[in-house]
Coordinates of C-alpha atoms in Angstrom, one line a residue:
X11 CA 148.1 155.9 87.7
X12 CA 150.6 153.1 89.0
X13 CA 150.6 154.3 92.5
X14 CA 150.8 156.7 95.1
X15 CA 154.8 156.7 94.7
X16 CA 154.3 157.6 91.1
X17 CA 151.9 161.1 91.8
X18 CA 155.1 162.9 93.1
X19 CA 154.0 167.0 93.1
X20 CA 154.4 167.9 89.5
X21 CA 156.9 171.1 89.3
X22 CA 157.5 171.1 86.0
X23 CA 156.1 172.8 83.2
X24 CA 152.4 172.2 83.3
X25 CA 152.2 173.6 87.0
X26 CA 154.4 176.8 86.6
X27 CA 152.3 177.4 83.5
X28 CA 148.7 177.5 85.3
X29 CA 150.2 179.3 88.2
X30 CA 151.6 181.7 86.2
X31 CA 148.2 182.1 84.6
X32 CA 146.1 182.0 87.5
X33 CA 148.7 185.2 89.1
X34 CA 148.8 187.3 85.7
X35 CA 144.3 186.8 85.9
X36 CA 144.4 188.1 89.5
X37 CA 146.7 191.2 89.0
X38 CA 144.7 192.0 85.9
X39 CA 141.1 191.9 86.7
X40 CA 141.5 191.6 90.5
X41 CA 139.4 189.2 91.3
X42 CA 139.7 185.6 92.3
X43 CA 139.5 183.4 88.7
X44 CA 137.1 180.0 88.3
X45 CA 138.5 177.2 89.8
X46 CA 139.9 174.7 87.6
X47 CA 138.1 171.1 86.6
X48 CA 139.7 168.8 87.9
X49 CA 139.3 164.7 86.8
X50 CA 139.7 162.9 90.5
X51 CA 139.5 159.5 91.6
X52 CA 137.0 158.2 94.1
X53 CA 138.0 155.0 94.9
X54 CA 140.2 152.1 94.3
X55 CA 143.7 151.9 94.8
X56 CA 145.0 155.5 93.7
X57 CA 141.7 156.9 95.7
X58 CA 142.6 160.8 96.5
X59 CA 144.7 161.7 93.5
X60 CA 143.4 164.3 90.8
X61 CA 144.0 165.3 87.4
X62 CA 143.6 169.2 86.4
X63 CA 141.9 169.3 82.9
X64 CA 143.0 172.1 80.1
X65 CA 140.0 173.8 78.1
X66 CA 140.9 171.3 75.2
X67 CA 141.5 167.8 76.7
X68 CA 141.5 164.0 75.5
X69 CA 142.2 161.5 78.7
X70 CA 142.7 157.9 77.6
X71 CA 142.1 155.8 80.7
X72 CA 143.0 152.1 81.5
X73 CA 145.5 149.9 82.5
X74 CA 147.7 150.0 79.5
X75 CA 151.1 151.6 79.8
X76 CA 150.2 154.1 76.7
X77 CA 147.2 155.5 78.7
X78 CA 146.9 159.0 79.9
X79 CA 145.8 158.0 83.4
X80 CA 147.0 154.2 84.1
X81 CA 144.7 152.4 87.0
X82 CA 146.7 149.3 88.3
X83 CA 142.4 148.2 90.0
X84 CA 140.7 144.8 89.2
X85 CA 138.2 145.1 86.6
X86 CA 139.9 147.8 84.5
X87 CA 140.6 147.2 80.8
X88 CA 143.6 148.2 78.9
X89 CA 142.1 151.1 77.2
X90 CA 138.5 151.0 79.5
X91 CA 137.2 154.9 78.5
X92 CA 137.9 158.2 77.1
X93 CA 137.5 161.4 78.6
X94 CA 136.7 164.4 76.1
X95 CA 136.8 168.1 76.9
X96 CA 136.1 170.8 74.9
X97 CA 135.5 174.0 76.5
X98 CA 132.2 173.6 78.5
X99 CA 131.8 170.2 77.2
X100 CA 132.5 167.2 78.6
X101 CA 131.8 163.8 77.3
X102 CA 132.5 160.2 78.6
X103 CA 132.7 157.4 76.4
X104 CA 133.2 153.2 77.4
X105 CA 135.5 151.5 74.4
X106 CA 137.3 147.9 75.4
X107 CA 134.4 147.2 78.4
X108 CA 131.8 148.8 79.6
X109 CA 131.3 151.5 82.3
X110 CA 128.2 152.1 85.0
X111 CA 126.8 155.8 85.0
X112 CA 123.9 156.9 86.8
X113 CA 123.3 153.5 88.3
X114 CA 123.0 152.1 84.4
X115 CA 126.2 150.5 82.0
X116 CA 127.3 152.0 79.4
X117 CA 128.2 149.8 76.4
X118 CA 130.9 150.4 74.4
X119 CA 129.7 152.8 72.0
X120 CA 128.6 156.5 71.2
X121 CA 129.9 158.8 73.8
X122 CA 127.3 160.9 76.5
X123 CA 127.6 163.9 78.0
X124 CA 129.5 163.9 81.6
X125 CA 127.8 166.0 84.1
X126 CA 130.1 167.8 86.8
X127 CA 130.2 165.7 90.1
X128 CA 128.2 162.9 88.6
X129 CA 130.9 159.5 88.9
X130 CA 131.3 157.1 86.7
X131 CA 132.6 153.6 87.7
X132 CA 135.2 151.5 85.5
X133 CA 135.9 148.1 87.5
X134 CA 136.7 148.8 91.0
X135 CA 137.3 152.7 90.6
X136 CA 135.1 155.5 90.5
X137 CA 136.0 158.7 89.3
X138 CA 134.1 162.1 88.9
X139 CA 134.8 165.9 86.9
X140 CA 133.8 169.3 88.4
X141 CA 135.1 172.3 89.4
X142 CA 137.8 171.9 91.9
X143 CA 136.2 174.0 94.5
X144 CA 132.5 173.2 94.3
X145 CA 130.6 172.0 97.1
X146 CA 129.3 168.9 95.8
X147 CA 132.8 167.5 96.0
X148 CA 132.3 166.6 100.2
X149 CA 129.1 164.8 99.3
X150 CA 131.5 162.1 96.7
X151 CA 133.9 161.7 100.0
X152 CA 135.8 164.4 98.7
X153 CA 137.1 167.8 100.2
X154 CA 136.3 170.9 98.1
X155 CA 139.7 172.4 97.1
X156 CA 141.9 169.4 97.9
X157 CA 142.9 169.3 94.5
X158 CA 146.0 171.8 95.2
X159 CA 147.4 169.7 98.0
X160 CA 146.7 166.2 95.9
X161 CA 149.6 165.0 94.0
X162 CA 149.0 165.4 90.1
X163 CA 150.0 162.7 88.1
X164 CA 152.4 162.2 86.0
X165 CA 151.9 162.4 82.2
X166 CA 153.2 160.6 79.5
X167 CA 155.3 162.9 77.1
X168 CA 152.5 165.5 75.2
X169 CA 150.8 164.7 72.2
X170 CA 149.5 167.2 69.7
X171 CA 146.0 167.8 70.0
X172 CA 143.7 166.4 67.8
X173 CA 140.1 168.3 66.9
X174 CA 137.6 166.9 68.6
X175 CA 135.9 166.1 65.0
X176 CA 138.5 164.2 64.2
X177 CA 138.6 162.3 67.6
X178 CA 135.3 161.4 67.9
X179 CA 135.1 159.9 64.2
X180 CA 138.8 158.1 64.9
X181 CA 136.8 156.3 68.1
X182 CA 133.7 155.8 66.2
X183 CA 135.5 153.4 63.7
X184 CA 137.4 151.5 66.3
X185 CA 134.4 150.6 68.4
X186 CA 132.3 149.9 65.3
X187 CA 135.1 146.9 64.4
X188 CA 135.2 146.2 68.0
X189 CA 131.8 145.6 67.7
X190 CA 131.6 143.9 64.8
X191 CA 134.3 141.3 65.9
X192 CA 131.8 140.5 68.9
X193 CA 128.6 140.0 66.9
X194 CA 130.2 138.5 64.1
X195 CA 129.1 134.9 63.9
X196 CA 132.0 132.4 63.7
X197 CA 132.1 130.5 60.8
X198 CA 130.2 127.0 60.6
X199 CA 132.4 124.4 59.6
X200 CA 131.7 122.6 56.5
X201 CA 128.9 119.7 57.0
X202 CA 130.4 116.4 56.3
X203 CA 129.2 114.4 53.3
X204 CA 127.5 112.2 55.6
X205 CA 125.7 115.2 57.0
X206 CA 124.8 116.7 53.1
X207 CA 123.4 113.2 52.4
X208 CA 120.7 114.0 55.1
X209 CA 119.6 116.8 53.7
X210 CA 119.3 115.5 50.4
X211 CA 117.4 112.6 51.7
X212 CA 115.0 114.9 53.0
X213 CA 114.9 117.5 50.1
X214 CA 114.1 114.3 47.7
X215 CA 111.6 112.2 49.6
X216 CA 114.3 109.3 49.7
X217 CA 111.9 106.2 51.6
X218 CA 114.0 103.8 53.9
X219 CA 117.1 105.5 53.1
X220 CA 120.3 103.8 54.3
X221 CA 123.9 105.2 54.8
X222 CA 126.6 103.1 54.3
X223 CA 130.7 103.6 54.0
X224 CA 131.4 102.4 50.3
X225 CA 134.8 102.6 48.9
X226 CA 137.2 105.1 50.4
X227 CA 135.4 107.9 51.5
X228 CA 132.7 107.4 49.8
X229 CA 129.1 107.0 51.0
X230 CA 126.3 105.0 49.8
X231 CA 122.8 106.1 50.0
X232 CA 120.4 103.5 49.5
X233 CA 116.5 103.7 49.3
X234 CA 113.5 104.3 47.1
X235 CA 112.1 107.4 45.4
X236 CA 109.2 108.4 43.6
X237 CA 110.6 107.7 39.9
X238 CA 113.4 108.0 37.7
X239 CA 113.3 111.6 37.5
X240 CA 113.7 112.2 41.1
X241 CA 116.1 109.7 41.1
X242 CA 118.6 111.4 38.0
X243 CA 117.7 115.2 39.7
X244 CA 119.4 113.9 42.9
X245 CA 122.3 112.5 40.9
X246 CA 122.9 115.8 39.2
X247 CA 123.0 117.3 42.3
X248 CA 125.7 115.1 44.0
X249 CA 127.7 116.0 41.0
X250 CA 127.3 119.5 41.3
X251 CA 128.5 119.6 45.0
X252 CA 131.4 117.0 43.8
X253 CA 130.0 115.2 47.2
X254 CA 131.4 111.7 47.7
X255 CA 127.8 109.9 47.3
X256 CA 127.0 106.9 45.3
X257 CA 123.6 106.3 44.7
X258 CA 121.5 102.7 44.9
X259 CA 118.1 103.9 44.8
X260 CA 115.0 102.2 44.1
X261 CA 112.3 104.4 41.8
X262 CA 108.7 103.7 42.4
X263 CA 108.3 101.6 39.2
X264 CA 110.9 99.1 40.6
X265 CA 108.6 98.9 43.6
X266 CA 105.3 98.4 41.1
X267 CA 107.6 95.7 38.9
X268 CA 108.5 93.8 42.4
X269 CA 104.9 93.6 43.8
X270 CA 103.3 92.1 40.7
X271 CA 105.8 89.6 40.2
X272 CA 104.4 88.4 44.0
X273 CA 100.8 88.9 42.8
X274 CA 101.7 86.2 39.8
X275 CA 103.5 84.2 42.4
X276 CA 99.4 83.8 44.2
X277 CA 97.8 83.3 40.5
X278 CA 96.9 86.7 40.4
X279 CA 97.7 88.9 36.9
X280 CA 97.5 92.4 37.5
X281 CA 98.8 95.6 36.6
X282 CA 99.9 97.5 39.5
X283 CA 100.8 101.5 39.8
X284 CA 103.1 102.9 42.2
X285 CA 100.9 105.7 44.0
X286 CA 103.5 107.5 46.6
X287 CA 104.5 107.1 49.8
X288 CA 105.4 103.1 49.2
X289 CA 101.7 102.1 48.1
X290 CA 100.9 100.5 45.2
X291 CA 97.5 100.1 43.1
X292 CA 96.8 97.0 41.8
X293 CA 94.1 96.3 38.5
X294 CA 93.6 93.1 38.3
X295 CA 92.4 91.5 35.1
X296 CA 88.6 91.4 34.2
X297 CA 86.1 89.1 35.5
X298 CA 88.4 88.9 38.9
X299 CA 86.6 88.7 41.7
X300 CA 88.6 86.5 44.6
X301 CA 89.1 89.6 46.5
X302 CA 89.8 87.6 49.5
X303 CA 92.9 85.8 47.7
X304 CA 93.9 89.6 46.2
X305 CA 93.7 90.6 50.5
X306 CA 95.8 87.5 51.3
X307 CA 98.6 88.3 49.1
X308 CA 98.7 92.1 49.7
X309 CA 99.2 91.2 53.6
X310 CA 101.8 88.2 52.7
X311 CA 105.0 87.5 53.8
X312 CA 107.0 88.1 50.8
X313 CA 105.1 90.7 50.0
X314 CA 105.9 92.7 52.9
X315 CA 109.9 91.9 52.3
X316 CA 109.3 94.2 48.9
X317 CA 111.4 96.8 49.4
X318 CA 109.6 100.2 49.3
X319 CA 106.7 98.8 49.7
X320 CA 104.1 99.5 52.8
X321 CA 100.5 98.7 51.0
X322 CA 98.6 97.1 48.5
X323 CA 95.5 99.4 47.2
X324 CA 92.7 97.5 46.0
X325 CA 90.8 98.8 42.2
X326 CA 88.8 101.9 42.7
X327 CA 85.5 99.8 41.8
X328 CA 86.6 96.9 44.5
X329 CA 84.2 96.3 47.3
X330 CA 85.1 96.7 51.2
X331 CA 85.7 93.0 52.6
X332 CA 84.0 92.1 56.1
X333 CA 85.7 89.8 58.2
X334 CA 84.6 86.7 56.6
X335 CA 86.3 87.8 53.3
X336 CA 82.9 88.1 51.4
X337 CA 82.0 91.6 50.2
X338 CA 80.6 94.0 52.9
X339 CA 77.7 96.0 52.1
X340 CA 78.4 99.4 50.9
X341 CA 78.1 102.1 53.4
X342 CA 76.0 104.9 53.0
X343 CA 77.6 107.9 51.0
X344 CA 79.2 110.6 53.0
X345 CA 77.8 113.5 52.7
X346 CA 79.8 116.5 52.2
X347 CA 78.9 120.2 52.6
X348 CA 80.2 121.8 49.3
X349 CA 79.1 125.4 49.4
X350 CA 78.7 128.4 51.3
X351 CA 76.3 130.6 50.3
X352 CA 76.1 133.8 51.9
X353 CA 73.5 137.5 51.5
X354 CA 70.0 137.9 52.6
X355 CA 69.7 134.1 52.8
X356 CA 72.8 132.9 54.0
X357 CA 72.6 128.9 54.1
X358 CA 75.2 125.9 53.3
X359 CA 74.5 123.4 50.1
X360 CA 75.3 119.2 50.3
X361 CA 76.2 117.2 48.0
X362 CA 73.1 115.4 48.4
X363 CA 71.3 118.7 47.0
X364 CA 69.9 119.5 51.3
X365 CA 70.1 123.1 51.9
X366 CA 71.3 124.1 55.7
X367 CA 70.2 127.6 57.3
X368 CA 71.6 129.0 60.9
X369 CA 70.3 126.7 64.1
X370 CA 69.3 123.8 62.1
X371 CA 71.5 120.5 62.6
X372 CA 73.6 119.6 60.2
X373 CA 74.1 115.7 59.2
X374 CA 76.6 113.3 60.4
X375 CA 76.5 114.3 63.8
X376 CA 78.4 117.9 62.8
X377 CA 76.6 119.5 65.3
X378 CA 74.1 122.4 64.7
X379 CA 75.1 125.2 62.3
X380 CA 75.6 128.9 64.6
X381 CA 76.6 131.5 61.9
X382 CA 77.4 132.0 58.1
X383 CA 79.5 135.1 57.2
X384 CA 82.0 135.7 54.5
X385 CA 84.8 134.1 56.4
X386 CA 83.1 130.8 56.4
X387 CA 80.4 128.9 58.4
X388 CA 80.7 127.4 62.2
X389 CA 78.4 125.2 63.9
X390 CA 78.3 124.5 67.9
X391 CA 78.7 120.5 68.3
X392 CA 77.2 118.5 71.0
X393 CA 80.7 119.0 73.5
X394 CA 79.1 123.0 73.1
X395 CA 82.6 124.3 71.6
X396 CA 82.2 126.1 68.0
X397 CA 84.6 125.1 65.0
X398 CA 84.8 125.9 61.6
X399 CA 82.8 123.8 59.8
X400 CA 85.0 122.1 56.8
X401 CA 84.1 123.0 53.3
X402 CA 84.5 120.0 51.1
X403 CA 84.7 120.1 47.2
X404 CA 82.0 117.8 45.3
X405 CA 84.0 114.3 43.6
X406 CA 85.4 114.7 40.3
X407 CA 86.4 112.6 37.5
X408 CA 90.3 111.8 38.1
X409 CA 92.6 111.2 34.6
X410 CA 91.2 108.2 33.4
X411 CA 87.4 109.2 33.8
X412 CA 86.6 107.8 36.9
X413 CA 84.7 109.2 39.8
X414 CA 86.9 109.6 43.0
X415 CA 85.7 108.0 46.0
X416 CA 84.3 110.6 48.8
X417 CA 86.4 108.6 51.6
X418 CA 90.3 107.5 51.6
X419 CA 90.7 104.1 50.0
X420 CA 90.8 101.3 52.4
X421 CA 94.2 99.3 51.8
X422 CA 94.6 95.7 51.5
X423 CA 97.6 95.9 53.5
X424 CA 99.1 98.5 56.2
X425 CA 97.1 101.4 58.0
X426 CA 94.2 102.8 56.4
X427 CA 94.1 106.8 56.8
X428 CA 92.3 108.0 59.4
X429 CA 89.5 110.5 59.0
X430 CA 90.5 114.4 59.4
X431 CA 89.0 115.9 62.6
X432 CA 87.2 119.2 62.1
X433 CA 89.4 122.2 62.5
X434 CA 88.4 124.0 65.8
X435 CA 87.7 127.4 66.0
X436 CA 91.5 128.7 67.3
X437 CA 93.3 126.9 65.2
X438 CA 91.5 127.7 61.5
X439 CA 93.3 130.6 59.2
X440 CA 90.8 133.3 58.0
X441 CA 89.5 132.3 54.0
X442 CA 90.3 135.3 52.0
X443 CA 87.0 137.3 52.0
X444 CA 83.9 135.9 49.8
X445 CA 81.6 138.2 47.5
X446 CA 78.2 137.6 48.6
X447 CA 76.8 135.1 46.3
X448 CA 77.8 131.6 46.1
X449 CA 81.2 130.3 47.3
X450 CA 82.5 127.2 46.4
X451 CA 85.0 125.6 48.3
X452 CA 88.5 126.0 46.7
X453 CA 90.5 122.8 45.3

């Protein structure tokens, strides 16, 4: 609806048809037929004017010149909703924006039924279906039976009616790719090869990796991996990607190589092992014992320019140093709680051989031991909270047949590891259940 100027009474064919019919009903049965239904408008700019609805109807409403009803308001799409009749039926249905029913919006979507005299509000208009006489029609702002002095509206030229069926699936489809074009995701632009080289340098474990521009548009990552295999598995992958990447990396055995050509620059001849993370093991030869020398050159200057390297590990069988650079005394061994025994007699076992039962103190200042079921053990510590008590697996031999130490190694150079606090009582996963019997702690 344009206008007011454009709902000029409508004398042609529609009209003369449903007066004709509502004259040949009377004479025939002689009494007064149902009123028509009647689509009005509430509010907005064509407030007042009214549509009459045939038993088989499809209304296309919006501002677009090929609707059925065109509203010229603020807030109404070009094709806003669609009005279906179909005998006693009604249905209402929101396609390019959405509408407000019963206080609520309606998405564009599925349609829902339209009771009589209940409005529905596109943008600034509200409009409302029932029986053109019916009461409720004063209570909307509207005069029962005002329809017949209401300008209709004009209509575009008729089109053939479609099956309702047919309709319903036709509006399905196009608000199921309206939809889809609104949740779609846009597509991510490519990641630059700077960006790929990132990743990779994470995937890979690349240490003190550096990104430089190299010839063209090239890039050049630079830094230091565990060993050559690593180092030819990230290659293969550059080429498989056809990324612009050259490679100057550093393997672990490089790093190894580099720190015992500084041990021989301090006297020192020594194999040395690249262990992870930039440390390095060093064996010296037999009979050594200047561990305070060995201490001086793993904290050196040139050593510390190594690239790659972060610390010198001292032999398995080396003793601690005190401040003095003599040997320190040994320390007392840990001692480690290595199995949960549960049943009739449900206790903990050390690795000093000292069985633990329920509200006896457990050593190392772990506090005192509550409860033992098959999810574990807790004990309550002196701070009175209750934690899990961690389960620790007795020492093994490692691959060359030597015991492994109960603590972290101490390094000769760069931050020693700091002990593991106990996990508290929120924050510990559930063990898969234990059989009653003996439970050793997994590896």
């Amino acid at each position: 609806m344009s206008g007011h100027d454009d709902m000029a009474q409508d004398t042609g064919p529609q009209g003369s048809e449903m007066s004709e019919q509502v004259a040949e009903e009377t004479i025939a049965t002689g009494e007064q037929p149902p009123a028509p239904l009647v689509l009005r408008i509430l509010s907005g700019l064509h407030d007042g004017a009214s549509r009459v609805l045939s038993a088989q109807e499809m209304l296309l409403i919006g501002s677009g010149e090929d609707c059925d009803i065109i509203l010229s308001d603020p807030g109404v799409a070009r094709h806003h909703a669609m009005v279906l009749r179909h005998g006693d039926t009604l249905s209402l249905r929101a396609i390019d924006a959405p509408l407000e029913f019963a206080g609520d919006p309606l998405e564009p979507g599925d349609p829902i039924e339209l009771p009589a005299l209940e409005p529905a509000r596109l943008g600034g208009v509200s409009i409302a279906i029932g029986p053109a006489d019916a009461p409720g029609w004063t209570a909307l702002g509207a005069s029962p039976g005002a329809f017949t002095a209401t300008p209709l509206p004009a209509t575009p030229a008729p089109r053939p009616f479609l099956p309702t069926a047919l309709v319903a699936v036709a509006l399905l489809s196009l608000v199921s790719v309206g939809i889809y074009a609104m949740v779609r995701p846009a597509a991510e632009p490519a990641a630059t090869p700077r960006e790929r080289a990132g990743v990779l340098v994470d995937e890979y474990g690349v240490r003190d990796s550096e990104l430089v521009d190299g010839r063209g548009k090239a890039i050049v990552l630079a830094g230091t991996v565990e060993d050559a295999a690593t180092a030819a598995r990230l290659q293969q992958r550059i080429a498989d990607e056809s990324l612009p990447i050259e490679l100057r990396l550093r393997t672990g055995d490089d790093v190894a190589r580099d720190v015992r050509e500084v041990l021989r620059t301090f006297g020192i001849t020594a194999d040395t092992r690249y262990q992870g993370d930039g440390a390095v093991r060093v064996e010296p030869a037999v009979d050594f014992d200047d561990w305070k020398l060995l201490a001086e050159a793993g904290s050196s200057r040139v050593m510390r320019d190594v690239n790659g390297f972060t610390e010198l590990l001292p032999p398995r069988d080396a003793p601690a140093l005190a401040s003095d650079g003599n040997p320190a005394p040994k320390p007392a061994e840990r001692v480690r709680l290595i199995t949960v025994v549960t049943g009739e007699d449900p206790h903990l076992i050390a690795s000093d051989g000292r069985v633990f039962r329920p509200s006896e103190d457990l050593p190392d200042g772990r506090g005192r031991l509550s409860s033992i079921s098959e999810k574990g053990a807790w004990a309550i510590g002196g701070d009175g909270l209750i934690r899990k008590i961690r389960i620790e697996p007795a020492a093994v031999p490692d691959e060359a047949g030597e015991p492994l130490p109960d603590e972290a190694d101490t390094a000769l150079a760069g931050p020693a590891p700091a002990d593991a606090e106990p996990e508290s009582l929120a924050e510990a996963e559930d063990p898969a259940p234990a059989t009653p019997g003996t439970t050793p702690a997994p590896r």
